[in-house]
Amino acid sequence: MSAPIVQPGIMDIAPYVAGESDLEGAARIIKLSSNESALGPSPDASSAFAAIAQTLHRYPDGDCAELRRAIAETFILDAAKIVCGSGSDEIISLICQAFAGPGDEVLYSEHGFLMYPISAKAVGATPVTAPETDLTTDVDALLAGVTDKTRIVFVANPNNPTGTYISASELERLRAGLRDDVLLVIDAAYAEYVSRDDYADGTALVEANDNVIMTRTFSKIYGLGGMRLGWGYMPPALADVLHRVRGPFNVSAAAQAAGAAAVRDTAFTDRVRSHNDKWLPWTRGRLIGLGLRVTDSVGNFVLVCFQGHPDHGAAAADAFLKGDGIIVRRMAGYGLPECLRITVGTEDEMRAVIDSLGRFLGKNE
Ligand SMILES: Cc1ncc(COP(=O)(O)O)c(C=O)c1O
């Protein structure tokens, strides 16, 4: 019997497992498994989405002109260098499609975002990892991992799931150490949450080089994960390449309308950031107080590790949290089996997590 022949690499893909969202029998569910926004979408975005309902028969604007204008005005960027996609996942996948293929290597750091190896394998390329130091991207290790076959280097900054970041000068050192034919992709999905002085989202590196792309998303601080909307910022020659491979109407009209309204509602974005600025350190502090190891995350989530807690490992902690209706993310798929990733939710949700883990560890008074 013959069967359709699958392209090389595709059957090596371990399908992406999304954060769980349901627990049978739980009266109340607290979902902290996908780094969604604690405060939901901007009311302006919801109104813009509702307004589209009467014109669903119309194709969307294939150029995303108003959305690109809204992004460009908000971040003071050149709209011609923006390419929009159905989530930054699509931008990542288009980049791999356009710049890598069988025999090529796609390099990323050890605990980097899982869509990099998935998108690399989907085009027959070989994903290669470089070790991290202290759960943080290591520029020297990445540079040492470059071979003649390397075509793309992905760096999530800050990284998911570790939440750690490297400084603007370290990113610049990475770019300077790469050959000109190697594309550096800076995935800044969590950039809006970062307020450290030595952090940069990657815009300046895009402006200064012919081979750097920055990717961004509407799924995190803008609370539009359900819309599927992301964008990349890149030199015009690279934008021209991605426009050739993307679908002509790859971003829905609803996503474009909601995204433009969300990015213009800077007061709402500031509120979400302030919320995170309060509850991220609070959560980290309480977890450390429980004797757990927590990375210095600058995103809207924490990575908490249970090594050294015999009988109280990550699997048991996850099961205990689930018993309290709390869904977090197991990290075995990222090579961190003893860690859990917990999204920063509302005040009540974070207090519930800390209370639950305190009872799990027998540390509540
Ligand atoms: C580092 C990183 N990049 C990209 C994405 C994909 O985001 P999107 O929803 O825009 O596809 C995520 C989502 O979790 C992420 O954590």
Coordinates of C-alpha atoms and ligand atoms in Angstrom, one line a residue:
M1 CA 0.0 0.0 0.0
S2 CA 1.3 3.4 -0.8
A3 CA 0.5 6.6 1.1
P4 CA 1.0 10.3 0.5
I5 CA 4.7 11.1 1.2
V6 CA 5.2 13.6 4.0
Q7 CA 8.0 16.1 3.6
P8 CA 11.3 15.6 5.5
G9 CA 11.3 16.8 9.1
I10 CA 7.5 17.0 9.6
M11 CA 7.0 13.6 11.3
D12 CA 9.8 14.6 13.7
I13 CA 7.7 17.4 15.1
A14 CA 6.3 16.9 18.6
P15 CA 3.1 18.8 18.2
Y16 CA 2.8 22.0 20.3
V17 CA 0.8 21.4 23.4
A18 CA -1.2 24.5 24.4
G19 CA -1.8 25.4 28.0
E20 CA -4.7 23.5 29.5
S21 CA -7.9 25.5 30.1
D22 CA -10.4 23.0 31.6
L23 CA -10.6 20.9 34.8
E24 CA -13.3 18.4 35.2
G25 CA -15.4 19.0 38.3
A26 CA -13.7 22.2 39.4
A27 CA -16.2 24.8 40.7
R28 CA -13.9 27.7 39.8
I29 CA -11.0 27.5 37.4
I30 CA -8.0 29.9 37.6
K31 CA -6.2 29.6 34.3
L32 CA -2.5 30.7 34.5
S33 CA -1.1 28.4 31.8
S34 CA -0.7 30.6 28.7
N35 CA 0.7 34.0 29.8
E36 CA -2.6 35.7 28.8
S37 CA -3.2 39.1 30.2
A38 CA -4.5 39.4 33.7
L39 CA -6.8 42.3 32.8
G40 CA -8.2 41.0 29.4
P41 CA -8.4 43.2 26.3
S42 CA -8.8 47.0 26.2
P43 CA -12.5 47.9 26.1
D44 CA -11.7 49.9 22.9
A45 CA -10.5 46.6 21.3
S46 CA -13.6 44.8 22.3
S47 CA -15.8 47.6 20.8
A48 CA -13.8 47.6 17.5
F49 CA -14.2 43.8 17.4
A50 CA -18.0 44.2 17.9
A51 CA -18.2 46.9 15.2
I52 CA -16.8 44.5 12.6
A53 CA -19.8 42.1 13.0
Q54 CA -21.9 43.8 10.3
T55 CA -19.2 43.5 7.6
L56 CA -18.0 40.0 8.0
H57 CA -18.7 39.3 4.3
R58 CA -15.9 41.6 3.3
Y59 CA -12.3 40.4 2.9
P60 CA -9.9 42.1 5.2
D61 CA -7.3 44.7 4.0
G62 CA -4.5 42.5 2.8
D63 CA -2.0 45.3 3.6
C64 CA -3.1 45.8 7.2
A65 CA -2.6 49.5 6.4
E66 CA -4.5 51.0 9.4
L67 CA -3.1 48.4 11.8
R68 CA 0.4 49.0 10.6
R69 CA -0.2 52.8 10.9
A70 CA -1.4 52.4 14.5
I71 CA 1.6 50.3 15.4
A72 CA 4.0 52.7 13.7
E73 CA 2.5 55.7 15.4
T74 CA 2.5 54.1 18.8
F75 CA 6.1 52.9 18.7
I76 CA 7.5 55.6 16.4
L77 CA 8.4 53.1 13.7
D78 CA 8.4 53.0 9.9
A79 CA 5.1 51.4 8.8
A80 CA 6.7 50.1 5.6
K81 CA 8.9 47.8 7.7
I82 CA 6.0 46.1 9.6
V83 CA 4.7 42.8 8.4
C84 CA 1.6 41.5 10.2
G85 CA 0.7 37.9 10.8
S86 CA -1.8 35.6 12.4
G87 CA 0.1 35.6 15.7
S88 CA 3.8 36.0 15.9
D89 CA 3.8 32.2 15.5
E90 CA 2.9 32.9 11.8
I91 CA 5.8 35.4 11.4
I92 CA 8.2 32.8 12.9
S93 CA 6.9 30.2 10.6
L94 CA 7.1 32.5 7.5
I95 CA 10.7 33.4 8.5
C96 CA 11.7 29.7 8.5
Q97 CA 9.8 29.0 5.3
A98 CA 11.7 31.9 3.5
F99 CA 15.2 31.5 4.9
A100 CA 15.8 27.9 5.9
G101 CA 15.3 24.5 4.3
P102 CA 16.7 20.9 4.2
G103 CA 20.4 20.9 5.3
D104 CA 20.2 24.3 7.0
E105 CA 20.4 24.8 10.7
V106 CA 18.2 27.0 12.9
L107 CA 19.9 27.9 16.2
Y108 CA 18.2 29.0 19.4
S109 CA 18.9 28.7 23.1
E110 CA 18.4 25.6 25.2
H111 CA 15.1 26.5 26.8
G112 CA 13.9 28.7 23.9
F113 CA 10.3 29.0 22.7
L114 CA 9.1 25.7 21.2
M115 CA 7.8 27.2 18.0
Y116 CA 11.4 27.7 16.8
P117 CA 12.2 23.9 16.5
I118 CA 8.6 23.2 15.3
S119 CA 8.9 25.8 12.5
A120 CA 12.4 24.7 11.6
K121 CA 11.4 21.1 11.2
A122 CA 8.3 22.0 9.2
V123 CA 10.6 23.3 6.5
G124 CA 13.0 20.3 6.7
A125 CA 15.7 22.4 8.5
T126 CA 17.6 21.1 11.6
P127 CA 17.0 22.9 14.9
V128 CA 20.1 23.3 17.0
T129 CA 20.3 24.4 20.6
A130 CA 23.0 26.3 22.5
P131 CA 23.3 25.8 26.3
E132 CA 22.1 28.6 28.6
T133 CA 23.9 29.9 31.7
D134 CA 21.7 30.2 34.8
L135 CA 18.5 29.7 32.6
T136 CA 19.5 32.8 30.6
T137 CA 20.5 33.1 26.9
D138 CA 24.3 32.8 26.7
V139 CA 25.7 34.8 23.7
D140 CA 29.0 33.1 23.7
A141 CA 27.3 29.7 23.6
L142 CA 25.1 30.8 20.7
L143 CA 28.1 32.1 18.8
A144 CA 29.9 28.9 19.4
G145 CA 26.9 27.0 18.0
V146 CA 27.0 28.7 14.6
T147 CA 28.2 26.6 11.8
D148 CA 28.5 27.0 8.0
K149 CA 24.9 25.7 7.8
T150 CA 23.4 28.2 10.2
R151 CA 20.8 30.3 8.5
I152 CA 18.7 31.7 11.4
V153 CA 19.3 32.5 15.1
F154 CA 16.2 33.0 17.2
V155 CA 16.5 34.8 20.6
A156 CA 13.4 35.3 22.7
N157 CA 14.1 38.4 24.8
P158 CA 12.8 38.0 27.4
N159 CA 12.6 34.3 26.9
N160 CA 9.5 32.1 27.5
P161 CA 9.5 30.0 29.7
T162 CA 12.4 31.3 31.8
G163 CA 11.4 35.0 31.8
T164 CA 15.1 36.0 31.8
Y165 CA 16.6 38.5 29.3
I166 CA 19.9 39.7 27.9
S167 CA 20.9 43.3 27.8
A168 CA 20.9 45.5 24.7
S169 CA 24.7 45.4 24.6
E170 CA 24.7 41.6 24.7
L171 CA 22.2 41.5 21.8
E172 CA 24.4 43.8 19.9
R173 CA 27.4 41.6 20.6
L174 CA 25.5 38.6 19.3
R175 CA 24.6 40.4 16.1
A176 CA 28.2 41.6 15.7
G177 CA 29.5 38.1 16.1
L178 CA 27.2 36.6 13.4
R179 CA 28.0 36.4 9.7
D180 CA 26.1 38.8 7.5
D181 CA 24.2 35.9 5.9
V182 CA 22.8 34.7 9.2
L183 CA 19.4 36.2 10.1
L184 CA 19.0 37.2 13.7
V185 CA 15.4 37.1 14.9
I186 CA 14.7 38.9 18.2
D187 CA 11.4 37.6 19.5
A188 CA 10.2 40.4 21.8
A189 CA 6.8 39.0 22.6
Y190 CA 7.0 40.3 26.2
A191 CA 8.9 43.5 25.5
E192 CA 6.0 45.8 26.8
Y193 CA 6.4 44.3 30.3
V194 CA 10.1 45.1 30.6
S195 CA 11.2 48.2 32.4
R196 CA 14.9 47.5 33.0
D197 CA 17.3 50.2 31.9
D198 CA 19.6 48.0 30.0
Y199 CA 16.8 46.3 28.0
A200 CA 16.1 47.1 24.4
D201 CA 13.4 45.4 22.3
G202 CA 15.5 45.1 19.1
T203 CA 14.2 48.1 17.1
A204 CA 17.6 49.8 17.0
L205 CA 19.3 46.6 15.8
V206 CA 16.7 46.3 13.0
E207 CA 17.3 49.9 11.9
A208 CA 21.1 49.4 11.9
N209 CA 21.4 46.1 10.1
D210 CA 20.2 44.3 7.0
N211 CA 19.7 41.0 8.7
V212 CA 17.7 41.5 11.9
I213 CA 14.0 41.0 12.4
M214 CA 12.1 41.8 15.6
T215 CA 8.8 40.0 16.2
R216 CA 6.0 41.2 18.5
T217 CA 2.6 39.9 19.6
F218 CA -0.9 41.2 20.5
S219 CA -1.4 38.0 22.6
K220 CA 0.4 39.2 25.8
I221 CA 0.1 42.7 27.1
Y222 CA -2.7 43.5 24.7
G223 CA -4.8 40.6 25.8
L224 CA -5.8 39.5 22.2
G225 CA -4.5 35.9 22.1
G226 CA -7.9 34.8 20.8
M227 CA -7.6 37.1 17.8
R228 CA -4.3 35.6 16.6
L229 CA -2.3 38.8 15.8
G230 CA 1.4 39.5 15.7
W231 CA 3.9 41.5 13.7
G232 CA 7.5 41.7 12.6
Y233 CA 9.7 44.7 12.1
M234 CA 12.4 44.3 9.5
P235 CA 14.4 46.0 6.7
P236 CA 12.3 46.5 3.5
A237 CA 14.1 43.8 1.6
L238 CA 13.2 41.2 4.2
A239 CA 9.6 42.5 4.4
D240 CA 9.4 42.1 0.7
V241 CA 10.4 38.4 1.1
L242 CA 7.8 37.7 3.8
H243 CA 5.1 39.4 1.8
R244 CA 5.7 36.9 -1.0
V245 CA 5.2 33.9 1.2
R246 CA 2.4 35.0 3.4
G247 CA -1.3 34.5 2.5
P248 CA -2.8 37.5 0.8
F249 CA -5.4 37.9 3.6
N250 CA -3.4 36.3 6.5
V251 CA -4.9 38.7 9.2
S252 CA -8.6 38.7 9.7
A253 CA -10.6 42.0 9.6
A254 CA -11.6 41.5 13.3
A255 CA -8.0 41.0 14.4
Q256 CA -6.9 44.1 12.5
A257 CA -9.6 46.3 14.0
A258 CA -9.1 45.0 17.5
G259 CA -5.3 45.3 17.3
A260 CA -5.4 48.9 16.0
A261 CA -7.7 49.9 18.8
A262 CA -5.7 48.0 21.4
V263 CA -2.3 49.5 20.5
R264 CA -3.7 53.0 20.4
D265 CA -5.2 52.6 23.9
T266 CA -1.9 53.3 25.7
A267 CA -3.6 54.2 28.9
F268 CA -5.0 50.7 29.2
T269 CA -1.6 49.2 28.3
D270 CA -0.1 51.3 31.1
R271 CA -2.6 49.8 33.5
V272 CA -1.7 46.3 32.5
R273 CA 2.0 47.0 32.9
S274 CA 1.4 48.6 36.4
H275 CA -0.6 45.6 37.4
N276 CA 2.3 43.3 36.4
D277 CA 4.9 45.6 38.0
K278 CA 3.1 45.0 41.3
W279 CA 2.1 41.3 41.2
L280 CA 5.2 39.9 39.4
P281 CA 7.6 40.9 42.3
W282 CA 4.9 40.0 44.9
T283 CA 4.5 36.5 43.5
R284 CA 8.3 36.0 43.1
G285 CA 8.8 37.2 46.7
R286 CA 6.2 34.8 48.1
L287 CA 7.5 31.9 46.1
I288 CA 11.0 32.5 47.3
G289 CA 9.6 32.9 50.8
L290 CA 8.2 29.3 50.4
G291 CA 11.8 28.1 49.7
L292 CA 11.3 27.7 46.0
R293 CA 13.8 28.6 43.2
V294 CA 12.4 31.3 40.9
T295 CA 14.1 32.9 37.9
D296 CA 14.4 36.7 37.7
S297 CA 11.5 36.9 35.2
V298 CA 10.7 40.2 33.6
G299 CA 7.7 38.9 31.7
N300 CA 4.1 38.4 32.9
F301 CA 4.9 35.0 34.3
V302 CA 7.3 33.3 36.7
L303 CA 9.3 30.1 36.3
V304 CA 9.4 28.2 39.7
C305 CA 11.5 25.1 40.2
F306 CA 11.0 22.4 42.8
Q307 CA 14.4 20.7 42.7
G308 CA 15.6 19.7 46.2
H309 CA 12.0 19.2 47.4
P310 CA 11.8 15.4 47.7
D311 CA 8.2 14.3 47.6
H312 CA 7.2 17.8 46.6
G313 CA 8.3 17.9 42.9
A314 CA 6.7 19.8 40.1
A315 CA 4.3 17.0 39.1
A316 CA 3.0 16.8 42.6
A317 CA 2.7 20.6 42.9
D318 CA 0.8 20.7 39.6
A319 CA -1.6 18.0 40.7
F320 CA -2.1 19.9 44.1
L321 CA -2.8 23.2 42.3
K322 CA -5.2 21.4 40.0
G323 CA -7.0 20.1 43.0
D324 CA -7.6 23.8 43.9
G325 CA -8.8 24.6 40.4
I326 CA -5.5 26.3 39.4
I327 CA -4.0 25.5 36.0
V328 CA -0.4 26.3 35.4
R329 CA 2.1 25.0 32.8
R330 CA 4.3 21.9 33.2
M331 CA 7.7 22.5 31.6
A332 CA 8.9 19.0 30.7
G333 CA 8.5 19.9 27.0
Y334 CA 11.1 22.7 27.6
G335 CA 13.6 20.3 29.3
L336 CA 12.6 21.7 32.7
P337 CA 10.7 18.8 34.2
E338 CA 11.0 20.1 37.8
C339 CA 9.7 23.5 37.0
L340 CA 6.2 25.1 36.5
R341 CA 5.4 28.3 34.7
I342 CA 2.8 30.4 36.3
T343 CA 1.2 33.4 34.6
V344 CA 0.7 36.6 36.6
G345 CA -3.1 36.8 37.0
T346 CA -5.3 39.0 39.1
E347 CA -4.6 39.8 42.8
D348 CA -7.1 37.1 43.9
E349 CA -5.6 34.6 41.6
M350 CA -2.1 35.2 42.7
R351 CA -3.1 35.0 46.4
A352 CA -4.9 31.7 45.6
V353 CA -1.7 30.3 44.0
I354 CA 0.5 31.2 46.9
D355 CA -2.0 29.9 49.4
S356 CA -2.3 26.6 47.5
L357 CA 1.5 26.1 47.2
G358 CA 2.0 27.1 50.9
R359 CA -0.5 24.3 51.8
F360 CA 1.3 21.9 49.3
L361 CA 4.6 22.5 51.0
G362 CA 3.1 22.5 54.5
K363 CA 4.2 26.1 55.1
N364 CA 1.0 28.0 55.8
E365 CA 0.6 29.1 59.4
Ligands
LIG1 C1 8.4 34.0 23.2 C2 7.1 33.9 22.4 N1 7.1 34.1 21.1 C3 6.0 34.0 20.4 C4 4.8 33.6 21.0 C5 3.6 33.4 20.1 O1 2.7 34.4 20.3 P1 1.5 34.6 19.3 O2 0.3 34.3 20.1 O3 1.6 36.0 18.8 O4 1.6 33.6 18.2 C6 4.8 33.3 22.3 C7 3.5 32.9 22.9 O5 3.5 32.3 24.0 C8 5.9 33.5 23.1 O6 6.0 33.2 24.4

